[in-house]
Amino acid sequence: MQGGASKHWHVLRRAWIPLLTLVLWLARVAAPAAEGATAADSPFLVDRWEDDLPQNSVIALTQTRDGHLWLGTLGGLVRFDGLRFEVFDQGNTPGLGSGRIVRLFEDSQGRLWIGTANAGIAVLARGRFASTGLGQAGQLVGACEDATGGVWLYNSDGQIWQVRD
């Protein structure tokens, strides 16, 4: 090695021992806590509701202004009010089109935009689900709102839409 490169290599050679020691110490400290950790050990209030979901993988999650927690699973859209879960899917919610939910976004008007894996984009507004007719070819991968209230939706097939009113 020439000049400055050998100097940096020498510093790195000396730094790896303390760095490795720190990593091993952190692993030793964290491992017993993770192995034996219970909800009672947590400083947080911990509840577990895995049997109430239609499918055990939550793909999308958002909390709306009304306080509801919305979960997107591959078995349906789920609304949680803090006590119980309500499942929406293509069987009980025709405007949804699919129960495979991959993206959720709430805009400033309180509308919940719902990206499905295979039936495009739906929206929940004023308590009613409706298909937008957008995104039938791909999945919703991004959603945001601009300063004028326009909702922008980006699909996995490269399409971008701006929705107003």
Short mmCIF file of C-alpha atoms in Angstrom, two decimals, residues 20-161:
data_model
loop_
_atom_site.label_atom_id
_atom_site.label_comp_id
_atom_site.label_asym_id
_atom_site.label_seq_id
_atom_site.Cartn_x
_atom_site.Cartn_y
_atom_site.Cartn_z
CA LEU A 20 -16.01 -6.28 17.51
CA THR A 21 -15.96 -6.16 21.32
CA LEU A 22 -18.82 -3.65 21.31
CA VAL A 23 -20.90 -5.77 18.91
CA LEU A 24 -20.37 -8.92 20.97
CA TRP A 25 -21.21 -7.07 24.20
CA LEU A 26 -24.42 -5.69 22.68
CA ALA A 27 -25.41 -9.14 21.43
CA ARG A 28 -24.78 -10.62 24.89
CA VAL A 29 -26.80 -7.93 26.65
CA ALA A 30 -29.71 -8.00 24.19
CA ALA A 31 -30.00 -11.78 23.77
CA PRO A 32 -31.21 -12.70 27.29
CA ALA A 33 -33.67 -9.81 27.25
CA ALA A 34 -35.12 -10.89 23.90
CA GLU A 35 -35.28 -14.60 24.80
CA GLY A 36 -37.10 -14.20 28.08
CA ALA A 37 -38.98 -10.99 27.36
CA THR A 38 -42.67 -10.99 28.16
CA ALA A 39 -45.40 -8.39 28.02
CA ALA A 40 -45.08 -8.04 31.80
CA ASP A 41 -41.42 -6.97 31.37
CA SER A 42 -42.33 -4.16 29.00
CA PRO A 43 -42.78 -0.56 30.15
CA PHE A 44 -45.55 -0.38 27.53
CA LEU A 45 -49.10 -1.69 27.62
CA VAL A 46 -48.96 -4.81 25.45
CA ASP A 47 -51.97 -6.72 24.11
CA ARG A 48 -51.97 -9.46 21.50
CA TRP A 49 -54.78 -10.13 18.99
CA GLU A 50 -53.41 -12.50 16.38
CA ASP A 51 -56.50 -14.72 16.17
CA ASP A 52 -58.79 -11.82 15.25
CA LEU A 53 -57.13 -11.07 11.92
CA PRO A 54 -58.24 -12.76 8.68
CA GLN A 55 -54.60 -13.40 7.79
CA ASN A 56 -51.50 -13.08 9.96
CA SER A 57 -49.37 -10.80 7.75
CA VAL A 58 -50.10 -7.08 8.02
CA ILE A 59 -48.88 -5.45 4.79
CA ALA A 60 -50.19 -1.90 5.34
CA LEU A 61 -51.16 0.09 8.43
CA THR A 62 -52.58 3.54 9.10
CA GLN A 63 -54.59 5.34 11.77
CA THR A 64 -57.35 7.62 10.52
CA ARG A 65 -58.46 10.90 12.08
CA ASP A 66 -61.44 9.21 13.74
CA GLY A 67 -59.02 7.07 15.77
CA HIS A 68 -59.56 3.79 13.94
CA LEU A 69 -56.55 1.66 13.13
CA TRP A 70 -56.72 0.19 9.63
CA LEU A 71 -54.70 -2.88 8.70
CA GLY A 72 -54.16 -4.18 5.19
CA THR A 73 -53.70 -7.95 5.06
CA LEU A 74 -53.75 -10.48 2.28
CA GLY A 75 -57.05 -11.70 3.73
CA GLY A 76 -58.89 -8.39 3.89
CA LEU A 77 -58.98 -4.81 5.13
CA VAL A 78 -59.39 -4.65 8.90
CA ARG A 79 -60.70 -1.78 11.03
CA PHE A 80 -59.78 -1.85 14.71
CA ASP A 81 -61.59 0.50 17.10
CA GLY A 82 -59.54 -0.43 20.17
CA LEU A 83 -61.87 -3.24 21.21
CA ARG A 84 -62.84 -5.26 18.18
CA PHE A 85 -61.82 -5.98 14.61
CA GLU A 86 -64.11 -5.61 11.62
CA VAL A 87 -63.03 -7.29 8.38
CA PHE A 88 -63.85 -5.95 4.92
CA ASP A 89 -63.18 -8.06 1.84
CA GLN A 90 -64.62 -8.65 -1.65
CA GLY A 91 -67.26 -10.96 -0.16
CA ASN A 92 -68.85 -8.40 2.18
CA THR A 93 -67.70 -5.14 0.58
CA PRO A 94 -68.41 -5.02 -3.18
CA GLY A 95 -66.67 -1.68 -3.80
CA LEU A 96 -63.41 -3.11 -2.50
CA GLY A 97 -62.90 -5.61 -5.33
CA SER A 98 -60.22 -7.61 -3.52
CA GLY A 99 -59.24 -8.60 -0.01
CA ARG A 100 -55.52 -8.48 -0.77
CA ILE A 101 -54.64 -5.04 0.64
CA VAL A 102 -51.12 -3.72 0.04
CA ARG A 103 -51.29 0.08 0.64
CA LEU A 104 -53.36 2.51 2.74
CA PHE A 105 -53.42 6.32 2.71
CA GLU A 106 -55.76 8.85 4.33
CA ASP A 107 -56.08 12.27 2.70
CA SER A 108 -56.97 15.60 4.33
CA GLN A 109 -60.67 15.06 3.52
CA GLY A 110 -60.70 11.87 5.59
CA ARG A 111 -60.92 9.56 2.58
CA LEU A 112 -59.08 6.26 2.92
CA TRP A 113 -57.33 5.21 -0.29
CA ILE A 114 -56.92 1.46 -0.50
CA GLY A 115 -54.44 -0.24 -2.82
CA THR A 116 -55.21 -3.87 -3.56
CA ALA A 117 -52.86 -6.48 -4.94
CA ASN A 118 -55.01 -7.39 -7.93
CA ALA A 119 -58.13 -5.21 -8.22
CA GLY A 120 -56.83 -1.67 -8.46
CA ILE A 121 -57.49 1.20 -6.08
CA ALA A 122 -60.58 1.66 -3.95
CA VAL A 123 -61.56 4.55 -1.70
CA LEU A 124 -63.60 4.72 1.49
CA ALA A 125 -65.42 8.05 1.75
CA ARG A 126 -68.33 8.95 4.03
CA GLY A 127 -68.69 5.32 5.10
CA ARG A 128 -68.95 3.93 1.56
CA PHE A 129 -66.43 1.87 -0.37
CA ALA A 130 -66.07 2.52 -4.09
CA SER A 131 -63.73 1.32 -6.79
CA THR A 132 -61.87 4.15 -8.52
CA GLY A 133 -61.30 2.20 -11.72
CA LEU A 134 -57.60 3.08 -11.43
CA GLY A 135 -54.65 0.74 -11.23
CA GLN A 136 -56.15 -2.46 -12.54
CA ALA A 137 -52.83 -3.47 -14.12
CA GLY A 138 -50.52 -3.03 -11.10
CA GLN A 139 -50.36 -2.41 -7.38
CA LEU A 140 -50.51 0.97 -5.65
CA VAL A 141 -46.99 1.65 -4.42
CA GLY A 142 -47.22 5.30 -3.39
CA ALA A 143 -49.81 7.89 -2.38
CA CYS A 144 -49.56 11.46 -1.17
CA GLU A 145 -51.46 14.74 -1.19
CA ASP A 146 -50.25 18.09 -2.50
CA ALA A 147 -50.87 21.54 -1.03
CA THR A 148 -53.96 22.07 -3.20
CA GLY A 149 -55.69 18.89 -1.97
CA GLY A 150 -54.89 16.79 -5.03
CA VAL A 151 -54.20 13.15 -4.21
CA TRP A 152 -51.36 11.61 -6.19
CA LEU A 153 -51.31 7.85 -6.73
CA TYR A 154 -48.40 5.90 -8.20
CA ASN A 155 -48.79 2.35 -9.46
CA SER A 156 -46.21 -0.44 -9.91
CA ASP A 157 -46.75 -0.37 -13.67
CA GLY A 158 -45.48 3.23 -13.79
CA GLN A 159 -48.81 5.05 -14.01
CA ILE A 160 -49.34 8.24 -12.00
CA TRP A 161 -52.73 9.81 -11.34
#
